[in-house]
XYZ file of C-alpha atoms in Angstrom:
249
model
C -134.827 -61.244 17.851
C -133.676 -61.747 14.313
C -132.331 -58.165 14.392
C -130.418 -59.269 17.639
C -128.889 -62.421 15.593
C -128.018 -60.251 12.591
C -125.948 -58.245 14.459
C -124.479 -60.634 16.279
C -123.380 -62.427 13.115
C -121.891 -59.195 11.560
C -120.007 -58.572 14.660
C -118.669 -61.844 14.351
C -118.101 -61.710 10.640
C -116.670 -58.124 11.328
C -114.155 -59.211 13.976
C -113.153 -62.898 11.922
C -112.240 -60.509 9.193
C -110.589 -58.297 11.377
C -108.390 -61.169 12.802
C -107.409 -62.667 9.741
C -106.002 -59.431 8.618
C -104.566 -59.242 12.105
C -102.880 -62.625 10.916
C -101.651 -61.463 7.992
C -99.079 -58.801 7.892
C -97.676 -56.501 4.915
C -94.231 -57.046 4.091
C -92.892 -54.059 6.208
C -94.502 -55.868 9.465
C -93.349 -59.114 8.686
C -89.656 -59.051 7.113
C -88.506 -55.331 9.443
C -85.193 -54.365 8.123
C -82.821 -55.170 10.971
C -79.919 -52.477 11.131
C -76.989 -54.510 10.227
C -73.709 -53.179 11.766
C -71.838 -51.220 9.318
C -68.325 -52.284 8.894
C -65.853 -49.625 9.810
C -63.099 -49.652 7.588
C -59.574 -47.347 7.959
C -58.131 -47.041 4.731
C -54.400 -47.195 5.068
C -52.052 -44.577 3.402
C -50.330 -46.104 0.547
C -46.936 -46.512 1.302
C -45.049 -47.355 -1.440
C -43.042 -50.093 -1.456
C -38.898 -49.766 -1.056
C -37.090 -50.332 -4.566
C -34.647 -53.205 -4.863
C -30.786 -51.944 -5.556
C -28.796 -54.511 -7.204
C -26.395 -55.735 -4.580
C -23.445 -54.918 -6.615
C -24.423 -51.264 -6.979
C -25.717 -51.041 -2.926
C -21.996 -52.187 -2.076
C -20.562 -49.256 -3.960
C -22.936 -46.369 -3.063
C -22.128 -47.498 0.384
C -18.589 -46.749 -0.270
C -19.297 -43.142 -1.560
C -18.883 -39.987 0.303
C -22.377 -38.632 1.413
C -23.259 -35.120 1.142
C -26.033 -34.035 2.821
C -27.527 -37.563 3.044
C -27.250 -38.142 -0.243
C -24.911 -41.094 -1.679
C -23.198 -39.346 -4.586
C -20.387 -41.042 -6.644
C -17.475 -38.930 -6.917
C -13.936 -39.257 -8.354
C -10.983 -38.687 -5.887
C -9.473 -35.147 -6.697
C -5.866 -34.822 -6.186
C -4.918 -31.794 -3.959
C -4.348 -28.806 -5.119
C -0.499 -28.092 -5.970
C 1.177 -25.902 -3.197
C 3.279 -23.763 -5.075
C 7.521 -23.746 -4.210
C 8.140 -21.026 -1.969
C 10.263 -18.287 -3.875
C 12.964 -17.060 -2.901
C 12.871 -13.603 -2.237
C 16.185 -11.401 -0.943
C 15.491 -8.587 1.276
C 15.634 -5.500 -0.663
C 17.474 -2.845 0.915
C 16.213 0.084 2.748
C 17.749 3.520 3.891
C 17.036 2.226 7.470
C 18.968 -1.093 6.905
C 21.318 -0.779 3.899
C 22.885 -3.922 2.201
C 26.593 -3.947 2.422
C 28.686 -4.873 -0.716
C 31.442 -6.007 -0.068
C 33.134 -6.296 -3.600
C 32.765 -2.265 -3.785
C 35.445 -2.050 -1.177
C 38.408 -2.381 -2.903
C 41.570 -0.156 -3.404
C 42.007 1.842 -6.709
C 45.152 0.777 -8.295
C 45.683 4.604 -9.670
C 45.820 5.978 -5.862
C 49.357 6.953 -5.248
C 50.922 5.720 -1.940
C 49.981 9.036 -0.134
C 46.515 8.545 -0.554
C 46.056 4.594 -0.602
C 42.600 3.986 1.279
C 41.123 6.803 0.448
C 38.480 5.220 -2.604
C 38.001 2.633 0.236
C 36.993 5.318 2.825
C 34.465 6.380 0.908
C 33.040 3.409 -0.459
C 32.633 1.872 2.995
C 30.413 4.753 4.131
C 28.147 4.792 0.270
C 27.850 1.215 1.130
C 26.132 1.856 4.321
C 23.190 4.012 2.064
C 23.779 0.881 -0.665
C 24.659 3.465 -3.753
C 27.912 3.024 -6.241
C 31.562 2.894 -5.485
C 33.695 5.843 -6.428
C 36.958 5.077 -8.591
C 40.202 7.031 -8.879
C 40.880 9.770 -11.413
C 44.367 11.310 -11.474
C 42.543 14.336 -13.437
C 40.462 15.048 -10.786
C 43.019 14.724 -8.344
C 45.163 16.836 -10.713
C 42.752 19.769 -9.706
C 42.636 18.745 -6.036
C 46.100 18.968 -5.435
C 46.486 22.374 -7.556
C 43.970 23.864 -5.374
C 46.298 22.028 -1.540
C 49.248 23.966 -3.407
C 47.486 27.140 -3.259
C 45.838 26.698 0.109
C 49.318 26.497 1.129
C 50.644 30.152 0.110
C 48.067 31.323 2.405
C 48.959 29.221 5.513
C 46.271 26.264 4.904
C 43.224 27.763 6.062
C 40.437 25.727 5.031
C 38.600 27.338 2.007
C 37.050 26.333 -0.910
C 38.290 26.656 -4.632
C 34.583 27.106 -5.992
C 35.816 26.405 -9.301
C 33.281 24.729 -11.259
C 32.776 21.322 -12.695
C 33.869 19.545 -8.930
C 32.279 19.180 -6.055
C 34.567 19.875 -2.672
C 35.727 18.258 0.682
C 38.174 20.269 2.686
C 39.545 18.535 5.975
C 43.018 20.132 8.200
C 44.654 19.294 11.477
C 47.153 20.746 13.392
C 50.173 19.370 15.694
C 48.738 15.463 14.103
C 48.751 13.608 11.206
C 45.870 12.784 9.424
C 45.785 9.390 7.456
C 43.504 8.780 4.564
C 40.512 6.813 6.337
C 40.820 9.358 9.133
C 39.887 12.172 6.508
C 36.938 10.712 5.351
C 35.865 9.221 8.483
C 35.920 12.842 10.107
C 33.290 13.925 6.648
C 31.505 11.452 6.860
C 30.520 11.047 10.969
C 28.256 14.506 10.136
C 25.970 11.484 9.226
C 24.400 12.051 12.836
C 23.731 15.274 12.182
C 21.885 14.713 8.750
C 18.414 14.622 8.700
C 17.769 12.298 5.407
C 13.748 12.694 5.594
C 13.512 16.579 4.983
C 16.816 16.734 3.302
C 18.701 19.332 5.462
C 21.173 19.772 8.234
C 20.214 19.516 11.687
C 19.796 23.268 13.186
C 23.332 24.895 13.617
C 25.009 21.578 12.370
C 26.813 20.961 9.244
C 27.007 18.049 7.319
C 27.459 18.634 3.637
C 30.602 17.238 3.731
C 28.770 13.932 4.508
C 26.116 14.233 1.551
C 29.092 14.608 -0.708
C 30.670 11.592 0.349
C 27.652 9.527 -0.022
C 26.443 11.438 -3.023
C 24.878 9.259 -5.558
C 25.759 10.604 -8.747
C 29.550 11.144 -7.852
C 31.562 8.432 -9.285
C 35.159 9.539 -9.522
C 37.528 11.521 -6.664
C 40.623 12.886 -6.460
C 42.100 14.082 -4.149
C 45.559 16.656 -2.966
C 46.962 17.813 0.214
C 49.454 20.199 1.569
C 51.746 20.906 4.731
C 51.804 24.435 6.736
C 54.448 23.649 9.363
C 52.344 21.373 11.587
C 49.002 22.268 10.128
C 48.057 19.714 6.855
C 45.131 20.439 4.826
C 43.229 17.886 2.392
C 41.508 18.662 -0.636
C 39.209 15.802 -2.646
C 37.439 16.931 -5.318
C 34.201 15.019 -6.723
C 32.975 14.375 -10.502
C 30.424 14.847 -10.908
C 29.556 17.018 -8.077
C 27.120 16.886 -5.473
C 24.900 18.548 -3.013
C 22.368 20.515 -5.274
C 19.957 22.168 -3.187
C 16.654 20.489 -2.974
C 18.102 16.997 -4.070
C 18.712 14.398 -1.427
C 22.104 12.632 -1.968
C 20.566 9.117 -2.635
């Protein structure tokens, strides 16, 4: 019976103890750390604040040409100078020759017989743009010595070849022949001169031409004689012309 109150009492002790440790809690129990929300934060980029331009100077970048999106202050550039144009004369070719007209002038020494006959010629070495010829009364001297002998054999139309001169022979029969006429009948073997390879076109002549226009040649003279009806014209040229493998101008 006392055994059965003994235990009885520890039970009771057993369980009082139990429930006032039931009553009191450790720290952990009693004060549970809630979970508190965490904050989210977003951290902004950091922009950096636009710069101030004093008005003064924001009024005249404004004003300045951009290039490329970027306000740069220039200083106007005058344009550049456009040069004068110059003045530039055609020079003249063999295909389109420069008349001169002052070249065409009479000789003064040209004795009424032959009066037109430096002209003749000068008007066709214009066309080519070389020199003028002049008169010489030596060289027409020879010219006529040679129309005097011509004539003791009935004018036929050959050469002196006496040195020093070149030659132009020219006769007609039943007309007369003026002094332009002469040289105009030379000098139209002009179509039949071909000036790029320097030589006659095939069973043409035209030297008579070449020595007309022939650049070096810068005095004539010239003679003529009377068979009957038949006339025949001599002009001689200094210096002479029509060297083989030269081209007249």
């Amino acid at each position: 019976m006392q055994k059965s109150v003994f235990y009885k009492m520890a039970i009771v002790i057993v369980l009082s103890i139990t429930s006032s440790c039931s009553n009191h809690k450790p720290s952990m129990n009693t004060a549970t750390r809630q979970s508190q929300p965490t904050e989210s934060k977003v951290i902004d980029p950091v922009v950096e604040s636009p710069r101030q331009l004093d008005p003064a100077l924001a009024d005249e970048l404004k004003n300045k040409p951009a290039v490329e999106g970027v306000a740069v202050p220039t200083t106007p550039t005058p344009p550049p100078a456009i040069p004068a144009p110059v003045s530039v004369e055609p020079q003249p070719t063999l295909a389109t020759p420069v008349l001169q007209s002052s070249t065409v002038t009479e000789d003064v020494n040209e004795p009424a017989a032959f009066k037109g006959m430096v002209a003749a010629h000068n008007r066709w070495r214009q066309k080519v743009n070389v020199s003028a010829v002049r008169w010489s009364v030596d060289v027409a001297s020879v010219a006529q010595r040679w129309a005097n002998q011509l004539q003791t054999k009935g004018c036929p139309l050959e050469h002196s070849y006496q040195g020093g001169y070149g030659e132009n022979i020219a006769a007609s029969t039943g007309m007369g022949l003026t002094p332009e006429r002469v040289v105009d009948l030379w000098a139209s073997e002009v179509e039949d001169y071909d000036y790029v390879n320097n030589r006659c076109k095939a069973g043409k002549v035209c030297g008579h031409y070449t020595q007309v226009v022939w650049q070096a040649s810068a005095e004539i003279g010239c003679g003529k004689a009377s068979c009957g009806n038949t006339e025949v014209w001599v002009c001689n040229y200094n210096p002479p012309g029509n060297y083989v493998g030269t081209k007249p101008y």
